[in-house]
PDB file of C-alpha atoms and ligand atoms in Angstrom:
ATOM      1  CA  UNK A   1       1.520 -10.392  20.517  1.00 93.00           C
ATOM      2  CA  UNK A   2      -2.012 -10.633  22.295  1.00 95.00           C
ATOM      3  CA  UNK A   3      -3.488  -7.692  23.349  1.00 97.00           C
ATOM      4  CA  UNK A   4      -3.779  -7.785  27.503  1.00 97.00           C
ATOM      5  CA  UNK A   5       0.288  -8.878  26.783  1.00 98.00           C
ATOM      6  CA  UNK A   6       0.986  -5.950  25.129  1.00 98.00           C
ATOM      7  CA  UNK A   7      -1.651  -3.342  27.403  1.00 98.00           C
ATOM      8  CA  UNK A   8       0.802  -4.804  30.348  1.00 98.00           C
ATOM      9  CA  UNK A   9       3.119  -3.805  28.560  1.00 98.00           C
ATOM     10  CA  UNK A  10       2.722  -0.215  27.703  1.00 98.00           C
ATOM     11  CA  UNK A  11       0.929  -0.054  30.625  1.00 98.00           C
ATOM     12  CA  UNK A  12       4.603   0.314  32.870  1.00 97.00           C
ATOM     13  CA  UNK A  13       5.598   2.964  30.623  1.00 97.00           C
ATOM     14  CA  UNK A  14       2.820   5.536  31.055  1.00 98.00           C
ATOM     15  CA  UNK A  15       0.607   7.673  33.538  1.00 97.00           C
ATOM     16  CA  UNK A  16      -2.576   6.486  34.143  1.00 98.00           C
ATOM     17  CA  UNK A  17      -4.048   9.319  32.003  1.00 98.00           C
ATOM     18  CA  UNK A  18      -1.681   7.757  29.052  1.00 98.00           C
ATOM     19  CA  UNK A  19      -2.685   4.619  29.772  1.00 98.00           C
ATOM     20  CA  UNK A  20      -6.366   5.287  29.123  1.00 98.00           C
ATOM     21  CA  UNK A  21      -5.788   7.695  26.068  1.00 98.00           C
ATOM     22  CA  UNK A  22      -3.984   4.891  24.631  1.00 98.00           C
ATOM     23  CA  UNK A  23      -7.033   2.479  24.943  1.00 98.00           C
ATOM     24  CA  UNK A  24      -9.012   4.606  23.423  1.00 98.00           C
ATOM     25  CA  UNK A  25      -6.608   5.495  20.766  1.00 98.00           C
ATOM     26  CA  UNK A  26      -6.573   1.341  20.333  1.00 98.00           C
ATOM     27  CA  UNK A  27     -10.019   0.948  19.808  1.00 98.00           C
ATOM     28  CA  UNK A  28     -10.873   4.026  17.279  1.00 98.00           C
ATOM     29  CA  UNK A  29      -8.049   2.405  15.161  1.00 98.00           C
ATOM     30  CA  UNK A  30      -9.425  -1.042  15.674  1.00 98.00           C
ATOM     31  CA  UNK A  31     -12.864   0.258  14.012  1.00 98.00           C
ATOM     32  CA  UNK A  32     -10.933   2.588  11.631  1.00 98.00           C
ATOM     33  CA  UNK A  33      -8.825  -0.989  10.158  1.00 98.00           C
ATOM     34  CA  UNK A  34     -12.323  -2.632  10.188  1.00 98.00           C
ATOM     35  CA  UNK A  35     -13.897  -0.093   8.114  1.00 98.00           C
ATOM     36  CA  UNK A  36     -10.709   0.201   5.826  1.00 98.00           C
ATOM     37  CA  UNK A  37     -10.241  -3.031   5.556  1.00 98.00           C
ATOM     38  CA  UNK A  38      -6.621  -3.464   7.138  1.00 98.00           C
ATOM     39  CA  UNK A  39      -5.139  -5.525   9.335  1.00 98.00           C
ATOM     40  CA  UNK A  40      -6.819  -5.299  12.949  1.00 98.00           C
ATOM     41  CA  UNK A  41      -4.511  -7.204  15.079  1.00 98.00           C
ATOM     42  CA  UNK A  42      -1.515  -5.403  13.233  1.00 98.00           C
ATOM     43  CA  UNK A  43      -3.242  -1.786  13.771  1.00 98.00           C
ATOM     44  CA  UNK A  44      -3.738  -2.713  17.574  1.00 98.00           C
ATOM     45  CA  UNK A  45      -0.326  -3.316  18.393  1.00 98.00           C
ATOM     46  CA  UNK A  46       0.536  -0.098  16.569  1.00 98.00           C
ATOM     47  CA  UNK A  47      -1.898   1.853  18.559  1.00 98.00           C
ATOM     48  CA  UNK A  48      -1.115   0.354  22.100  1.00 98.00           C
ATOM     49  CA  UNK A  49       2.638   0.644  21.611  1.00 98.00           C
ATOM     50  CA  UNK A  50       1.995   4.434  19.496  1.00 98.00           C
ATOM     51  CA  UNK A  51       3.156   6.834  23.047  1.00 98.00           C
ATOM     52  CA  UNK A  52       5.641   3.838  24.411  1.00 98.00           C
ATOM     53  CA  UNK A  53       8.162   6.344  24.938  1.00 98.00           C
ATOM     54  CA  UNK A  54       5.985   9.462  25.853  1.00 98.00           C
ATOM     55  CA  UNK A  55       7.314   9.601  29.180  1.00 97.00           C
ATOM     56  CA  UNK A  56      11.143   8.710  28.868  1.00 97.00           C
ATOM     57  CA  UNK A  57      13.356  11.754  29.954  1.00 96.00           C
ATOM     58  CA  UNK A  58      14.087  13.506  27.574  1.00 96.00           C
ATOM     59  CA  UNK A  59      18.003  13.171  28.089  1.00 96.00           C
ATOM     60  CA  UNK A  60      17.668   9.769  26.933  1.00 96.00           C
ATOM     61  CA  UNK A  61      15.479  10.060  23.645  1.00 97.00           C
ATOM     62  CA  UNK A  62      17.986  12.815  22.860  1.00 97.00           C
ATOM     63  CA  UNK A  63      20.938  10.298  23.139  1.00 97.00           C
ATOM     64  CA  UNK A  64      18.943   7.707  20.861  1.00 97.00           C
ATOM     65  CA  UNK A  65      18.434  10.314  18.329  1.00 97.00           C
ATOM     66  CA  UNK A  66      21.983  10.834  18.743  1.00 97.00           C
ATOM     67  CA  UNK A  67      22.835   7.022  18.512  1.00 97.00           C
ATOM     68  CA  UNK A  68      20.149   5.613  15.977  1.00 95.00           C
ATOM     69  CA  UNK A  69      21.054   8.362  13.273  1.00 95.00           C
ATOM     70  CA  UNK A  70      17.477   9.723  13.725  1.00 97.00           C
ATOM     71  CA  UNK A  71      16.939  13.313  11.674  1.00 97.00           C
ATOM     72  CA  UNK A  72      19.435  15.585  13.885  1.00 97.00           C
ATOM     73  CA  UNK A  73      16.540  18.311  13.268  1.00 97.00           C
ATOM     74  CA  UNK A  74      14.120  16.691  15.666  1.00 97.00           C
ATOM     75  CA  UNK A  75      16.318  17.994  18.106  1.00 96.00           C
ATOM     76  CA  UNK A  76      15.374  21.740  17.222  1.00 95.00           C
ATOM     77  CA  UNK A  77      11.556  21.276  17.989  1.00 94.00           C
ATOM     78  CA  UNK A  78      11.731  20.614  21.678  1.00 88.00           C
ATOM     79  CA  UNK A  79      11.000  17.364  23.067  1.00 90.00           C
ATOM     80  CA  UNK A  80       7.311  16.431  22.481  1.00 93.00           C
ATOM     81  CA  UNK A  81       8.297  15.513  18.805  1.00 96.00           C
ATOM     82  CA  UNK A  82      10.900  12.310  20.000  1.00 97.00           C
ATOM     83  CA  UNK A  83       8.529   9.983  21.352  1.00 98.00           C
ATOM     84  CA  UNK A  84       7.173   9.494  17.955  1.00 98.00           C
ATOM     85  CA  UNK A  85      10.623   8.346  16.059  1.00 98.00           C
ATOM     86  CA  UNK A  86      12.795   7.100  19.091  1.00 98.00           C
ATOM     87  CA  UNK A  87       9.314   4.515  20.591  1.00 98.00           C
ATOM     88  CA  UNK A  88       9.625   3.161  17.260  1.00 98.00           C
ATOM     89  CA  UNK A  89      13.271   2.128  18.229  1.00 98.00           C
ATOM     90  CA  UNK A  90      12.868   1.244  21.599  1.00 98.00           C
ATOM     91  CA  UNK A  91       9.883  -0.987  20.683  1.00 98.00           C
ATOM     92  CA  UNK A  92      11.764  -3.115  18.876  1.00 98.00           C
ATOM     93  CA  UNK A  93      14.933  -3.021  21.034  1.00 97.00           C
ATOM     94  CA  UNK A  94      13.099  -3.410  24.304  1.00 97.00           C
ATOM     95  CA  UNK A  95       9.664  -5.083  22.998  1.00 97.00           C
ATOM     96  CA  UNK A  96      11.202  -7.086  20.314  1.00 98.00           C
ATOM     97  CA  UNK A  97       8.672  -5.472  17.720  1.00 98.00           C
ATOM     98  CA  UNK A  98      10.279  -5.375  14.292  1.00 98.00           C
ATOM     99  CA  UNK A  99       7.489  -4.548  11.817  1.00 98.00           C
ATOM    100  CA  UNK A 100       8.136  -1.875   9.344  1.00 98.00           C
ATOM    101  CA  UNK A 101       4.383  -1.065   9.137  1.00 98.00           C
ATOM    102  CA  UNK A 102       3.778  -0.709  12.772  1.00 98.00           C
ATOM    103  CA  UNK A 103       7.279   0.947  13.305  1.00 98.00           C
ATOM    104  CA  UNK A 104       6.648   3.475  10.819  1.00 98.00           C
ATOM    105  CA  UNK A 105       3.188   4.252  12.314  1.00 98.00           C
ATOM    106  CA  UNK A 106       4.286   4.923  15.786  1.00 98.00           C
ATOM    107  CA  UNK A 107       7.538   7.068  14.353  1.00 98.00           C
ATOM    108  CA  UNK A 108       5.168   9.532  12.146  1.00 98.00           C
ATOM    109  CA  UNK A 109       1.646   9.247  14.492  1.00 98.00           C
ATOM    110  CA  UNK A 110       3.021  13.168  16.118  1.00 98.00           C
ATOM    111  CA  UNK A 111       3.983  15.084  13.083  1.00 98.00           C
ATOM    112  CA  UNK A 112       1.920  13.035  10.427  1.00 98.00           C
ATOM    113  CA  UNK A 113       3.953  13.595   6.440  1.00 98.00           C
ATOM    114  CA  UNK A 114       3.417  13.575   3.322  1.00 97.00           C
ATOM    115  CA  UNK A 115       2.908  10.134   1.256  1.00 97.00           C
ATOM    116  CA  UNK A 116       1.395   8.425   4.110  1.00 98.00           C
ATOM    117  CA  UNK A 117       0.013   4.542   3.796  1.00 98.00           C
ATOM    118  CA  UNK A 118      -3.299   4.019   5.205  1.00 98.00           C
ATOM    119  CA  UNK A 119      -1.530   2.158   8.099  1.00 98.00           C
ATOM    120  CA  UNK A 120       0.598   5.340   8.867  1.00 98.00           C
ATOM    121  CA  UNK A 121      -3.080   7.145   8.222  1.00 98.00           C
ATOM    122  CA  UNK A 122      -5.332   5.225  11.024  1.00 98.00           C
ATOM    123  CA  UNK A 123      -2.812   5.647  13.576  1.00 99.00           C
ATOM    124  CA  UNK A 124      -1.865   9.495  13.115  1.00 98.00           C
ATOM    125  CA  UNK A 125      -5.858  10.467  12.847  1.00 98.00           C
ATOM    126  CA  UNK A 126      -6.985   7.751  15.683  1.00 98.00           C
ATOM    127  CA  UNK A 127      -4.528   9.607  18.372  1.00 98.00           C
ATOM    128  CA  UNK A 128      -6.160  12.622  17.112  1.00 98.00           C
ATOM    129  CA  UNK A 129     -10.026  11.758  17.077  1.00 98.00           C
ATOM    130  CA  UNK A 130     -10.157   9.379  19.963  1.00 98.00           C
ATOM    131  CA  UNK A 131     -12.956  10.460  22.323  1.00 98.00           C
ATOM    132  CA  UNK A 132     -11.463  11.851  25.097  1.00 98.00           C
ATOM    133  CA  UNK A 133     -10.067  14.612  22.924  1.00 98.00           C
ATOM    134  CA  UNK A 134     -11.711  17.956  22.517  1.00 97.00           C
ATOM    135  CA  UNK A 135      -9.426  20.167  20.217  1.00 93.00           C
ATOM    136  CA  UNK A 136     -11.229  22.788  18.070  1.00 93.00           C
ATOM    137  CA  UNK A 137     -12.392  21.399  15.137  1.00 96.00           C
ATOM    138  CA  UNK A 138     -12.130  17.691  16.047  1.00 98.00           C
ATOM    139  CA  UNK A 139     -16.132  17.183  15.372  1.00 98.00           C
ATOM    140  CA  UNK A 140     -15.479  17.877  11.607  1.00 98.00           C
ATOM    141  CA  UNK A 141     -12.386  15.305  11.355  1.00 98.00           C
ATOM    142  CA  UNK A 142     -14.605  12.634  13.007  1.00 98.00           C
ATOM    143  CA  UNK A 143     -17.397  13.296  10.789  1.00 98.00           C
ATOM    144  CA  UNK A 144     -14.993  12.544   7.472  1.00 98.00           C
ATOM    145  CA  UNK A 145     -13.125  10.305   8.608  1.00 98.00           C
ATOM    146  CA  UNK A 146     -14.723   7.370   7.541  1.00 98.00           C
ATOM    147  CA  UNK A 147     -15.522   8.990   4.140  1.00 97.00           C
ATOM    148  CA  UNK A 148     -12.118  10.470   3.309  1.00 97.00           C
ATOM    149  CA  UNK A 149      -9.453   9.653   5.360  1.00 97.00           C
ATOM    150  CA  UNK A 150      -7.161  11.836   3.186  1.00 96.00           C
ATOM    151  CA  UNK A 151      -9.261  14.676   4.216  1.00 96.00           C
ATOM    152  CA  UNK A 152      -9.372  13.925   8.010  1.00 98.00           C
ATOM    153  CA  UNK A 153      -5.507  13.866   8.316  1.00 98.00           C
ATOM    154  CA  UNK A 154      -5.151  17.155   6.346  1.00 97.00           C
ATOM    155  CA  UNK A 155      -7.625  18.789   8.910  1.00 98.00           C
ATOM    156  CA  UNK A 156      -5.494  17.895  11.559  1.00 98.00           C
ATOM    157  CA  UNK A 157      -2.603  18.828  10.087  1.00 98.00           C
ATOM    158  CA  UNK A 158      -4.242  22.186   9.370  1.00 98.00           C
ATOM    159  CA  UNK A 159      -5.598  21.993  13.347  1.00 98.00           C
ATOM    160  CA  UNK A 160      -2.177  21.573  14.789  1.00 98.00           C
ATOM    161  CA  UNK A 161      -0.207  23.782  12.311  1.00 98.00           C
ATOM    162  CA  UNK A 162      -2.970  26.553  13.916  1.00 98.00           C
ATOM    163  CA  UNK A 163      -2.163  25.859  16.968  1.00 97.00           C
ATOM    164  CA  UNK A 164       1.112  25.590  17.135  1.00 97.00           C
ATOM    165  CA  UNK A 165       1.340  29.818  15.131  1.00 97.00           C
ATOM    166  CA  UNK A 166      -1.019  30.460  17.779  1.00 98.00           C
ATOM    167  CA  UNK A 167       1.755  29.198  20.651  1.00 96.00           C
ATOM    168  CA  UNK A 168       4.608  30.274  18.357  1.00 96.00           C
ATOM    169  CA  UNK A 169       6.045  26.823  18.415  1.00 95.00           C
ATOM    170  CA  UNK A 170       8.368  25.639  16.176  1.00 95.00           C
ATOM    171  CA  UNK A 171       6.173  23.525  13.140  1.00 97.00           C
ATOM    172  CA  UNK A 172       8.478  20.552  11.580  1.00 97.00           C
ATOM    173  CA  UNK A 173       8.302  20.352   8.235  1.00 97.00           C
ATOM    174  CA  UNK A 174       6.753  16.604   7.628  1.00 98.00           C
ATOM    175  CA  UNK A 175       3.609  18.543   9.318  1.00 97.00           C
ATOM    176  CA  UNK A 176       3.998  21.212   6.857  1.00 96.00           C
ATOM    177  CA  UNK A 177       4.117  18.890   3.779  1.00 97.00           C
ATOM    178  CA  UNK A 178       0.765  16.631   4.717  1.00 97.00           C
ATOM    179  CA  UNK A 179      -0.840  19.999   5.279  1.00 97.00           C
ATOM    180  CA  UNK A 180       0.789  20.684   1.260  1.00 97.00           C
ATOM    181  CA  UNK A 181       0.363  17.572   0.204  1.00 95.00           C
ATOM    182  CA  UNK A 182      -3.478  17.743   0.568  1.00 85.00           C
ATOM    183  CA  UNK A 183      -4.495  21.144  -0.552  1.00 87.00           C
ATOM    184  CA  UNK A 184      -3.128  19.858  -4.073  1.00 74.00           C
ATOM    185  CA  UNK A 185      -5.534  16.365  -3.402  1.00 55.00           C
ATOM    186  CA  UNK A 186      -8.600  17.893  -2.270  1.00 53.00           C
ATOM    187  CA  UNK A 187      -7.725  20.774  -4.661  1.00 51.00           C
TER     188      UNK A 187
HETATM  189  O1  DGI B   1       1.339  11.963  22.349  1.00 71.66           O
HETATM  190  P1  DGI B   1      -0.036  12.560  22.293  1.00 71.66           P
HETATM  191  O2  DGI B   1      -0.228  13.696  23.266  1.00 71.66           O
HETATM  192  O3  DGI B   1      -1.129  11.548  22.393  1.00 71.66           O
HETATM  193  O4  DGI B   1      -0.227  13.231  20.851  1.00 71.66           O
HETATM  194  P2  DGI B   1       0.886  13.586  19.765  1.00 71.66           P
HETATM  195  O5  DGI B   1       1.903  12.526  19.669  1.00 71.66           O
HETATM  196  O6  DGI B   1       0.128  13.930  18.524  1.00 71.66           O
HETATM  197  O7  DGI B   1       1.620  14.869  20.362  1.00 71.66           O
HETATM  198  C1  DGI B   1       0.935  16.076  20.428  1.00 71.66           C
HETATM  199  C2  DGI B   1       1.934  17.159  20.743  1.00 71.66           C
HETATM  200  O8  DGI B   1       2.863  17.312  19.683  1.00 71.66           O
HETATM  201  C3  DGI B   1       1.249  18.489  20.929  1.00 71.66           C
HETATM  202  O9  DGI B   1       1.842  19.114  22.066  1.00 71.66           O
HETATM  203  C4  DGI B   1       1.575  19.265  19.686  1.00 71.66           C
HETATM  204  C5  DGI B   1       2.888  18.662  19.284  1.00 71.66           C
HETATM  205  N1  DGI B   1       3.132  18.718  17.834  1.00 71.66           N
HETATM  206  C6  DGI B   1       2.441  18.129  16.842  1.00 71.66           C
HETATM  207  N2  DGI B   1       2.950  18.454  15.640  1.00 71.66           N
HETATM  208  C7  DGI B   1       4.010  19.256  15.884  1.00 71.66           C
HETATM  209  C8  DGI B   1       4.128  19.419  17.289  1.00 71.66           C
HETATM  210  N3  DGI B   1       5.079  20.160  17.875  1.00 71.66           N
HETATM  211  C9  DGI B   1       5.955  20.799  17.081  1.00 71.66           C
HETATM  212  N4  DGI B   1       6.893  21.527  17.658  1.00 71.66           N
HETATM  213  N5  DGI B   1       5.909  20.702  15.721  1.00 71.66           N
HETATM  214  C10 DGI B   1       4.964  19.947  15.065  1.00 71.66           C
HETATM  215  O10 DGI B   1       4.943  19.887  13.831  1.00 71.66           O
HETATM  216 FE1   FE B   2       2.042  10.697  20.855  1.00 71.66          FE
HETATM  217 FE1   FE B   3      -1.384  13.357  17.287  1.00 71.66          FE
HETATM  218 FE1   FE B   4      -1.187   9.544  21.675  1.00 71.66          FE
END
């Protein structure tokens, strides 16, 4: 799929706000894939399609949890954790995307997990670093990203796990094992 087919696309789906997050998402990944050497076109259809289902009531990602067999503990973290796994349904039910790569991208790109591929990688830390994003700490994961993505995904991982104890929201565990995962990598 081109590009401008698939921004018109997502483009229904979201607020305008979205809309322009996810453009921005789109291109940090795009120079991320460059720099990694992966797939570009591949990566940008990830990243357009990564929040497709950000704004679907929540009612209905609960039912296609329900009906897809998705983990039935996604349902104990509140709501902001379904776009993730049930957009990387619905993109290939409603969009007729069916790329394992790109699907497992999108389903992961919230909670991140242990074990990721790069693809899974540039998509979870390009939602997190794009430029319109200001969380504490961000500077540091932009400045190592492009020397150790391994790193930058563990720093956000760390970032969100703070932030969440901080809230006292519920943390799912995939977040907790890439947080794990690389304090035994970077040792
Ligand atoms: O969809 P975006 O806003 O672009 O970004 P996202 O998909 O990374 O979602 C961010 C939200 O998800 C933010 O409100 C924090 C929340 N979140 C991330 N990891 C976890 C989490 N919420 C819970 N409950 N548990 C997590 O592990
Ligand atoms: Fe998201
Ligand atoms: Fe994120
Ligand atoms: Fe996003």
């Amino acid at each position: 799929m081109e590009r401008k087919q698939a921004l018109a696309l997502v483009k229904e789906q979201l607020r305008p706000k979205r809309y322009e997050h996810t453009v921005r998402v789109t291109d940090t990944a795009i120079s991320l894939a460059r720099h990694y050497k992966l797939d570009v076109k591949k990566i940008e259809i990830a990243a357009i399609f990564h929040d497709y289902a950000k704004y679907r009531n929540p009612n209905e990602m609960k039912r296609w949890v329900l009906s897809e067999k998705l983990p039935q503990d996604l349902l104990e973290y509140g709501p902001e954790l379904l776009h993730g796994p049930v957009g990387s349904i619905m993109i290939e039910k409603e969009v007729g995307i069916k790329d394992p790569e790109i699907q497992s991208a999108i389903y992961y790109h919230t909670t991140g997990k242990r074990n990721m591929s790069l693809f899974d990688q540039i998509i979870f830390i390009a939602d997190y670093i794009e430029p319109g994003r200001s969380f504490p700490g961000v500077e540091e994961v932009r400045s190592v990203v492009y020397h150790d993505i391994n790193k930058a995904c563990w720093l956000a991982a760390r970032n969100t796990i703070e932030f969440l104890m901080e809230h006292e929201q519920p943390i799912y565990p995939d977040t907790f094992q890439l947080y794990n995962e690389g304090l035994v990598k970077t040792g």
